Coordinates of N, CA and C in Angstrom, one line a residue:
M28 N -21.0 26.4 -156.5 CA -19.6 26.8 -156.4 C -19.2 26.7 -154.9
A29 N -18.9 27.7 -154.3 CA -18.4 27.7 -152.9 C -19.5 28.2 -152.0
S30 N -19.6 27.7 -150.8 CA -20.5 28.2 -149.8 C -20.1 29.6 -149.4
S31 N -21.1 30.4 -148.9 CA -20.8 31.8 -148.5 C -19.8 31.8 -147.3
A32 N -19.9 30.8 -146.5 CA -18.9 30.7 -145.3 C -17.5 30.5 -145.9
A33 N -17.3 29.7 -146.9 CA -16.0 29.5 -147.5 C -15.5 30.7 -148.2
M34 N -16.4 31.4 -148.8 CA -16.1 32.7 -149.5 C -15.6 33.8 -148.6
K35 N -16.2 33.8 -147.4 CA -15.9 34.8 -146.4 C -14.5 34.6 -145.8
H36 N -14.0 33.3 -145.8 CA -12.7 33.0 -145.2 C -11.6 32.8 -146.2
D37 N -11.9 33.0 -147.5 CA -10.8 32.9 -148.5 C -10.3 34.3 -148.8
P38 N -9.0 34.6 -148.4 CA -8.4 35.9 -148.6 C -8.4 36.3 -150.1
A39 N -8.3 35.4 -151.0 CA -8.3 35.7 -152.4 C -9.7 36.3 -152.8
L40 N -10.7 35.7 -152.3 CA -12.1 36.2 -152.6 C -12.3 37.6 -152.0
A41 N -11.8 37.8 -150.8 CA -11.9 39.1 -150.2 C -11.1 40.2 -151.0
L42 N -9.9 39.8 -151.5 CA -9.2 40.7 -152.3 C -9.9 41.0 -153.6
W43 N -10.5 40.0 -154.2 CA -11.3 40.1 -155.5 C -12.4 41.1 -155.3
A44 N -13.2 41.0 -154.2 CA -14.3 41.8 -153.9 C -13.8 43.3 -153.7
A45 N -12.7 43.5 -152.9 CA -12.2 44.8 -152.7 C -11.7 45.4 -154.0
W46 N -11.1 44.6 -154.9 CA -10.6 45.1 -156.2 C -11.8 45.5 -157.1
H47 N -12.8 44.7 -157.1 CA -14.0 45.1 -157.8 C -14.6 46.4 -157.3
R48 N -14.6 46.6 -156.0 CA -15.2 47.8 -155.4 C -14.3 49.0 -155.9
A49 N -13.0 48.8 -155.8 CA -12.0 49.9 -156.2 C -12.2 50.3 -157.7
Q50 N -12.3 49.2 -158.5 CA -12.5 49.4 -159.9 C -13.8 50.2 -160.2
H51 N -14.8 49.8 -159.5 CA -16.1 50.5 -159.8 C -16.0 51.9 -159.3
T52 N -15.4 52.2 -158.2 CA -15.3 53.5 -157.7 C -14.5 54.4 -158.6
S53 N -13.4 53.8 -159.2 CA -12.6 54.6 -160.1 C -13.3 54.9 -161.4
L54 N -14.2 54.0 -161.8 CA -15.0 54.3 -163.0 C -16.0 55.4 -162.8
V55 N -16.6 55.4 -161.6 CA -17.6 56.4 -161.3 C -16.9 57.8 -161.2
L56 N -15.7 57.8 -160.6 CA -15.0 59.0 -160.5 C -14.5 59.5 -161.9
C57 N -14.2 58.6 -162.7 CA -13.8 58.9 -164.1 C -14.9 59.6 -164.8
R58 N -16.1 59.1 -164.6 CA -17.3 59.7 -165.2 C -17.5 61.1 -164.7
I59 N -17.4 61.3 -163.4 CA -17.5 62.6 -162.8 C -16.5 63.6 -163.4
Q60 N -15.3 63.2 -163.4 CA -14.2 64.0 -164.0 C -14.5 64.3 -165.5
Q61 N -15.0 63.4 -166.2 CA -15.3 63.6 -167.7 C -16.5 64.6 -167.8
R62 N -17.5 64.6 -166.9 CA -18.6 65.5 -167.0 C -18.0 66.9 -166.7
L63 N -17.2 67.1 -165.7 CA -16.6 68.4 -165.4 C -15.7 68.9 -166.5
E64 N -15.0 68.0 -167.1 CA -14.2 68.4 -168.3 C -15.0 68.9 -169.4
T65 N -16.1 68.2 -169.7 CA -17.1 68.7 -170.7 C -17.6 70.0 -170.4
R66 N -18.0 70.3 -169.1 CA -18.5 71.6 -168.7 C -17.4 72.7 -168.9
I67 N -16.2 72.4 -168.6 CA -15.1 73.3 -168.8 C -14.9 73.7 -170.3
I68 N -14.9 72.7 -171.1 CA -14.7 72.9 -172.5 C -15.9 73.7 -173.1
G69 N -17.1 73.4 -172.6 CA -18.3 74.1 -173.2 C -18.6 75.4 -172.5
N70 N -17.9 75.8 -171.5 CA -18.1 77.0 -170.7 C -16.9 77.8 -170.6
T71 N -16.3 78.3 -171.8 CA -15.1 79.0 -171.8 C -15.2 80.5 -171.6
G72 N -16.4 81.0 -171.7 CA -16.6 82.5 -171.6 C -16.1 83.2 -172.9
I73 N -15.9 82.4 -173.9 CA -15.4 83.0 -175.2 C -16.7 83.1 -176.1
Q74 N -16.7 84.1 -176.9 CA -17.9 84.3 -177.8 C -18.0 83.1 -178.7
A75 N -19.2 82.7 -179.0 CA -19.4 81.5 -179.9 C -20.3 81.9 -181.0
L76 N -20.1 81.4 -182.2 CA -21.0 81.6 -183.3 C -22.1 80.6 -183.3
T77 N -23.3 81.1 -183.3 CA -24.5 80.2 -183.4 C -25.4 80.6 -184.5
R78 N -25.4 79.9 -185.6 CA -26.3 80.2 -186.7 C -26.2 81.7 -187.1
G79 N -25.0 82.1 -187.3 CA -24.8 83.4 -187.8 C -24.8 84.5 -186.8
E80 N -25.1 84.3 -185.6 CA -25.1 85.3 -184.6 C -24.0 85.1 -183.5
I81 N -23.5 86.1 -183.0 CA -22.5 86.0 -181.9 C -23.2 86.0 -180.6
K82 N -22.8 85.0 -179.8 CA -23.5 84.8 -178.5 C -22.4 84.7 -177.4
E83 N -22.5 85.4 -176.4 CA -21.5 85.4 -175.3 C -21.8 84.1 -174.4
Q84 N -20.8 83.3 -174.2 CA -21.0 82.2 -173.3 C -21.0 82.6 -171.8
P85 N -21.8 82.0 -171.0 CA -21.9 82.4 -169.6 C -20.6 81.9 -168.9
I86 N -20.2 82.8 -167.9 CA -19.0 82.5 -167.1 C -19.5 82.0 -165.8
P87 N -19.0 80.9 -165.2 CA -19.5 80.4 -164.0 C -19.3 81.4 -162.9
A88 N -20.3 81.6 -162.0 CA -20.2 82.6 -160.9 C -19.8 81.9 -159.6
I89 N -20.1 80.6 -159.5 CA -19.8 80.0 -158.2 C -18.4 79.3 -158.4
A90 N -18.2 78.3 -157.7 CA -16.8 77.6 -157.7 C -16.4 77.3 -159.1
P91 N -15.2 77.6 -159.4 CA -14.7 77.4 -160.8 C -14.7 75.9 -161.1
D92 N -15.1 75.5 -162.3 CA -15.1 74.1 -162.6 C -13.7 73.5 -162.7
G93 N -12.7 74.4 -162.9 CA -11.3 73.9 -163.0 C -10.9 73.3 -161.7
V94 N -11.2 73.9 -160.6 CA -10.8 73.4 -159.3 C -11.6 72.1 -159.0
Q95 N -12.9 72.1 -159.3 CA -13.6 70.8 -159.1 C -13.1 69.7 -160.0
Y96 N -12.7 70.1 -161.2 CA -12.1 69.1 -162.1 C -10.8 68.6 -161.6
A97 N -9.9 69.5 -161.1 CA -8.7 69.0 -160.5 C -8.9 68.0 -159.3
V98 N -9.8 68.4 -158.5 CA -10.1 67.5 -157.4 C -10.7 66.1 -157.9
A99 N -11.6 66.2 -158.8 CA -12.2 64.9 -159.4 C -11.1 64.1 -160.1
R100 N -10.2 64.7 -160.8 CA -9.2 64.0 -161.5 C -8.2 63.3 -160.5
E101 N -7.9 64.1 -159.4 CA -7.0 63.5 -158.4 C -7.7 62.4 -157.7
A102 N -9.0 62.5 -157.4 CA -9.7 61.5 -156.7 C -9.7 60.2 -157.6
E103 N -9.9 60.4 -158.9 CA -9.8 59.2 -159.8 C -8.5 58.5 -159.7
V104 N -7.4 59.3 -159.7 CA -6.1 58.7 -159.6 C -5.9 58.0 -158.3
L105 N -6.4 58.5 -157.2 CA -6.4 57.8 -155.9 C -7.1 56.5 -155.9
A106 N -8.3 56.5 -156.6 CA -9.1 55.2 -156.7 C -8.4 54.2 -157.5
V107 N -7.8 54.6 -158.6 CA -7.1 53.7 -159.5 C -5.8 53.2 -158.8
T108 N -5.2 54.0 -158.0 CA -4.0 53.6 -157.2 C -4.4 52.5 -156.2
E109 N -5.6 52.7 -155.6 CA -6.1 51.7 -154.7 C -6.3 50.3 -155.4
A110 N -6.9 50.4 -156.6 CA -7.1 49.1 -157.3 C -5.8 48.5 -157.7
L111 N -4.8 49.3 -158.1 CA -3.5 48.8 -158.5 C -2.7 48.2 -157.3
K112 N -2.9 48.8 -156.1 CA -2.3 48.2 -154.9 C -2.9 46.8 -154.6
L113 N -4.2 46.7 -154.8 CA -4.8 45.4 -154.6 C -4.3 44.4 -155.7
Q114 N -4.1 44.8 -156.9 CA -3.5 43.9 -157.9 C -2.1 43.5 -157.5
D115 N -1.3 44.5 -157.0 CA 0.0 44.2 -156.6 C 0.1 43.2 -155.5
A116 N -0.9 43.2 -154.6 CA -1.0 42.3 -153.5 C -1.4 40.9 -153.9
L117 N -1.9 40.7 -155.0 CA -2.4 39.4 -155.5 C -1.4 38.2 -155.3
P118 N -0.1 38.4 -155.7 CA 0.8 37.3 -155.6 C 1.0 36.8 -154.1
E119 N 0.8 37.8 -153.2 CA 1.1 37.5 -151.8 C -0.1 36.8 -151.1
V120 N -1.3 36.8 -151.8 CA -2.5 36.2 -151.2 C -2.6 34.7 -151.6
S121 N -2.9 33.9 -150.7 CA -3.1 32.5 -151.0 C -4.6 32.2 -151.1
A122 N -4.9 31.5 -152.2 CA -6.3 31.1 -152.4 C -6.6 29.9 -151.5
Q123 N -7.7 29.8 -150.8 CA -8.1 28.7 -150.0 C -9.1 27.8 -150.6
S124 N -9.5 28.1 -151.8 CA -10.5 27.3 -152.5 C -10.4 27.5 -154.0
L125 N -11.1 26.7 -154.7 CA -11.2 26.8 -156.2 C -11.8 28.2 -156.6
A126 N -12.7 28.6 -155.8 CA -13.3 29.9 -156.0 C -12.3 31.0 -155.8
G127 N -11.4 30.8 -154.9 CA -10.3 31.8 -154.7 C -9.4 31.9 -155.8
I128 N -9.1 30.7 -156.4 CA -8.2 30.7 -157.6 C -8.9 31.4 -158.8
L129 N -10.2 31.1 -158.9 CA -11.0 31.8 -160.0 C -11.0 33.3 -159.7
A130 N -11.1 33.7 -158.5 CA -11.1 35.2 -158.2 C -9.8 35.8 -158.5
K131 N -8.7 35.1 -158.2 CA -7.3 35.7 -158.6 C -7.2 35.8 -160.1
L132 N -7.7 34.8 -160.8 CA -7.6 34.9 -162.3 C -8.5 36.0 -162.8
E133 N -9.7 36.2 -162.2 CA -10.6 37.3 -162.6 C -9.9 38.6 -162.5
V134 N -9.1 38.8 -161.4 CA -8.4 40.1 -161.2 C -7.3 40.2 -162.3
I135 N -6.6 39.2 -162.5 CA -5.5 39.2 -163.6 C -6.1 39.5 -164.9
V136 N -7.2 38.8 -165.3 CA -7.8 39.1 -166.6 C -8.5 40.5 -166.7
G137 N -9.1 40.9 -165.5 CA -9.7 42.2 -165.5 C -8.6 43.3 -165.6
A138 N -7.5 43.0 -165.1 CA -6.4 44.0 -165.1 C -5.8 44.2 -166.5
D139 N -6.0 43.2 -167.3 CA -5.4 43.3 -168.7 C -6.0 44.3 -169.5
R140 N -7.1 44.9 -169.1 CA -7.8 46.0 -169.8 C -6.9 47.2 -169.9
D141 N -6.0 47.3 -168.9 CA -5.0 48.4 -168.9 C -3.8 48.2 -169.7
I142 N -3.6 47.0 -170.3 CA -2.4 46.6 -171.0 C -2.6 47.1 -172.4
G143 N -1.5 47.5 -173.0 CA -1.5 48.0 -174.4 C -2.2 47.1 -175.4
D144 N -1.8 45.8 -175.4 CA -2.3 44.9 -176.4 C -2.7 43.6 -175.7
P145 N -4.0 43.4 -175.2 CA -4.4 42.2 -174.5 C -4.5 41.0 -175.4
T146 N -4.2 41.1 -176.7 CA -4.2 39.9 -177.5 C -2.9 39.2 -177.6
D147 N -1.8 39.8 -177.0 CA -0.5 39.2 -177.0 C -0.4 38.1 -175.9
F148 N 0.5 37.2 -176.0 CA 0.7 36.2 -175.0 C 1.1 36.9 -173.7
P149 N 0.7 36.5 -172.6 CA -0.1 35.3 -172.2 C -1.6 35.6 -172.0
W150 N -2.1 36.8 -172.3 CA -3.4 37.2 -171.9 C -4.5 36.4 -172.5
P151 N -4.6 36.1 -173.8 CA -5.6 35.2 -174.2 C -5.6 33.8 -173.6
H152 N -4.4 33.4 -173.3 CA -4.2 32.0 -172.7 C -4.7 32.0 -171.3
I153 N -4.4 33.1 -170.5 CA -4.9 33.1 -169.1 C -6.5 33.2 -169.2
A154 N -7.0 34.0 -170.1 CA -8.5 34.1 -170.2 C -9.1 32.7 -170.6
S155 N -8.4 32.0 -171.4 CA -8.8 30.6 -171.8 C -8.8 29.7 -170.5
V156 N -7.8 29.7 -169.7 CA -7.7 28.9 -168.5 C -8.9 29.3 -167.6
L157 N -9.2 30.6 -167.5 CA -10.3 31.1 -166.6 C -11.6 30.5 -167.1
R158 N -11.8 30.6 -168.4 CA -13.1 30.0 -169.0 C -13.2 28.5 -168.7
D159 N -12.1 27.8 -168.9 CA -12.1 26.4 -168.6 C -12.4 26.1 -167.1
L160 N -11.8 26.8 -166.2 CA -12.1 26.6 -164.8 C -13.5 26.9 -164.5
K161 N -14.1 27.9 -165.1 CA -15.5 28.3 -164.8 C -16.4 27.2 -165.3
A162 N -16.0 26.6 -166.5 CA -16.9 25.6 -167.1 C -16.9 24.3 -166.2
I163 N -15.8 24.1 -165.5 CA -15.7 22.9 -164.6 C -16.2 23.2 -163.2
A164 N -15.8 24.3 -162.6 CA -16.2 24.6 -161.2 C -17.4 25.5 -161.1
G165 N -17.8 26.2 -162.1 CA -18.9 27.1 -162.0 C -18.3 28.5 -161.9
D166 N -19.2 29.5 -162.1 CA -18.7 30.9 -162.1 C -18.8 31.5 -160.7
L167 N -18.1 32.5 -160.4 CA -18.1 33.2 -159.2 C -19.4 33.9 -159.0
P168 N -19.9 34.2 -157.8 CA -21.1 34.9 -157.7 C -20.9 36.3 -158.2
P169 N -22.0 37.0 -158.7 CA -21.8 38.3 -159.2 C -21.3 39.3 -158.1
C170 N -20.4 40.1 -158.4 CA -19.9 41.1 -157.4 C -20.8 42.4 -157.6
E171 N -21.7 42.5 -156.7 CA -22.7 43.6 -156.8 C -22.1 44.8 -156.0
S172 N -22.3 45.9 -156.6 CA -21.8 47.1 -155.9 C -22.8 47.6 -154.9
N173 N -22.4 48.1 -153.8 CA -23.2 48.6 -152.8 C -23.2 50.1 -152.9
R174 N -24.3 50.7 -153.2 CA -24.4 52.1 -153.5 C -23.9 53.0 -152.3
S175 N -24.2 52.7 -151.1 CA -23.7 53.5 -150.0 C -22.2 53.3 -149.8
A176 N -21.7 52.1 -150.0 CA -20.2 51.9 -150.0 C -19.5 52.6 -151.1
T177 N -20.1 52.6 -152.3 CA -19.5 53.4 -153.4 C -19.5 54.9 -153.1
R178 N -20.6 55.4 -152.6 CA -20.6 56.8 -152.2 C -19.6 57.1 -151.1
A179 N -19.5 56.3 -150.1 CA -18.5 56.5 -149.1 C -17.1 56.5 -149.7
D180 N -16.8 55.6 -150.6 CA -15.4 55.5 -151.2 C -15.2 56.8 -152.0
I181 N -16.2 57.2 -152.8 CA -16.1 58.4 -153.6 C -15.8 59.6 -152.7
T182 N -16.6 59.8 -151.7 CA -16.4 60.9 -150.7 C -15.0 60.9 -150.1
R183 N -14.6 59.7 -149.7 CA -13.2 59.6 -149.1 C -12.2 60.0 -150.1
H184 N -12.3 59.6 -151.4 CA -11.3 60.0 -152.4 C -11.3 61.4 -152.7
L185 N -12.6 62.0 -152.8 CA -12.7 63.4 -153.1 C -12.1 64.3 -152.0
Q186 N -12.4 63.8 -150.7 CA -11.8 64.6 -149.6 C -10.3 64.5 -149.6
Q187 N -9.7 63.4 -149.8 CA -8.3 63.2 -149.9 C -7.7 64.1 -151.0
A188 N -8.4 64.1 -152.2 CA -7.9 64.9 -153.3 C -8.0 66.4 -153.0
A189 N -9.1 66.8 -152.4 CA -9.3 68.2 -152.1 C -8.2 68.7 -151.1
R190 N -7.8 67.8 -150.1 CA -6.7 68.2 -149.2 C -5.4 68.3 -150.0
L191 N -5.2 67.4 -150.9 CA -4.0 67.4 -151.7 C -3.9 68.6 -152.6
I192 N -5.0 68.9 -153.3 CA -5.1 70.1 -154.2 C -4.9 71.4 -153.3
D193 N -5.5 71.5 -152.1 CA -5.3 72.6 -151.3 C -3.8 72.8 -150.9
S194 N -3.2 71.7 -150.5 CA -1.8 71.8 -150.1 C -0.9 72.2 -151.3
V195 N -1.2 71.7 -152.5 CA -0.4 72.1 -153.7 C -0.6 73.5 -154.0
E196 N -1.9 74.0 -153.9 CA -2.1 75.4 -154.2 C -1.4 76.3 -153.1
A197 N -1.5 75.9 -151.9 CA -0.8 76.7 -150.8 C 0.7 76.7 -151.1
E198 N 1.3 75.6 -151.5 CA 2.7 75.6 -151.8 C 3.1 76.5 -153.0
E199 N 2.2 76.4 -154.0 CA 2.4 77.3 -155.2 C 2.3 78.7 -154.8
A200 N 1.3 79.1 -154.0 CA 1.2 80.5 -153.5 C 2.4 80.9 -152.7
A201 N 2.9 80.1 -151.9 CA 4.1 80.4 -151.1 C 5.3 80.6 -152.0
E202 N 5.4 79.7 -153.0 CA 6.6 79.8 -154.0 C 6.5 81.1 -154.8
H203 N 5.2 81.4 -155.2 CA 5.0 82.7 -155.9 C 5.4 83.9 -155.1
L204 N 5.1 83.9 -153.8 CA 5.4 84.9 -152.9 C 7.0 85.0 -152.7
R205 N 7.6 83.9 -152.6 CA 9.1 83.8 -152.5 C 9.7 84.4 -153.8
Q206 N 9.2 84.0 -154.9 CA 9.8 84.5 -156.2 C 9.6 86.0 -156.3
T207 N 8.4 86.5 -155.9 CA 8.1 87.9 -156.0 C 9.1 88.7 -155.1
A208 N 9.2 88.2 -153.9 CA 10.1 88.9 -153.0 C 11.6 88.9 -153.5
K209 N 12.0 87.8 -154.0 CA 13.4 87.7 -154.6 C 13.6 88.6 -155.7
S210 N 12.6 88.6 -156.6 CA 12.6 89.5 -157.8 C 12.6 91.0 -157.4
F211 N 11.8 91.3 -156.4 CA 11.8 92.7 -155.9 C 13.2 93.1 -155.3
A212 N 13.7 92.1 -154.5 CA 15.0 92.4 -153.9 C 16.1 92.6 -154.9
E213 N 16.0 91.8 -156.0 CA 17.1 91.9 -157.0 C 17.0 93.1 -157.9
T214 N 15.7 93.6 -158.1 CA 15.6 94.7 -159.0 C 15.5 96.1 -158.2
S215 N 15.3 96.0 -156.9 CA 15.2 97.3 -156.2 C 16.6 98.0 -156.1
V216 N 16.5 99.3 -156.2 CA 17.8 100.1 -156.1 C 17.9 100.7 -154.8
F217 N 18.8 100.2 -154.0 CA 19.0 100.7 -152.7 C 20.4 101.4 -152.7
P218 N 20.6 102.5 -152.0 CA 21.9 103.1 -152.1 C 22.9 102.2 -151.5
K219 N 24.1 102.2 -152.1 CA 25.1 101.4 -151.7 C 25.8 102.1 -150.5
P220 N 26.3 101.3 -149.5 CA 26.9 102.0 -148.4 C 28.1 102.8 -148.8
A221 N 28.3 103.9 -148.2 CA 29.4 104.8 -148.6 C 30.7 104.1 -148.3
E222 N 31.6 104.2 -149.2 CA 32.9 103.6 -149.0 C 33.8 104.6 -148.3
K223 N 34.6 104.1 -147.3 CA 35.5 105.0 -146.6 C 36.7 105.2 -147.5
P224 N 37.2 106.4 -147.5 CA 38.4 106.6 -148.3 C 39.6 105.9 -147.6
A225 N 40.4 105.5 -148.4 CA 41.6 104.7 -147.8 C 42.4 105.7 -147.0
E226 N 42.8 105.2 -145.9 CA 43.7 106.0 -145.0 C 45.1 105.6 -145.2
F227 N 46.0 106.7 -145.2 CA 47.4 106.4 -145.4 C 48.2 106.6 -144.1

């Protein structure tokens, strides 16, 4: 296919590699979020029936899974958004090689997984063109994920999400305080100022 030097200089190939990395990161974060969701569902603190006996479910003593879940869910959204931004940039990137054209089609076909019905026109047709090009020009090299890069991406998204969740919680606490003060002011009974009798 293309030499490694040509692949390094083709912006379409660079975009394809970044898109693959963002997709992989979002999938890992999705799994983290799903594990936390499962823990929340299984750890409600509600009595459960187990073979005829009532058993108290343990309540987590450390950080609540709900906060961790909210952070993980938001981090997944941030990673998916990053992948979508790369997809949106695709029309603005010019391929410099046949490998670059293949890379752009890989992103397009890979993105169709998010579409409601990928069997509708033009998705099967685009996938067919991609297969034909690969048969003629050869396949792209495998896009291998780098474990340390994935961890760094996950950490970055989790930190961004934690800051976002903290700011939302702070805003909600401030709003609650404002509403409490307003409610107190409206329901409190303060003596009305004495009215002066009318002078004639």
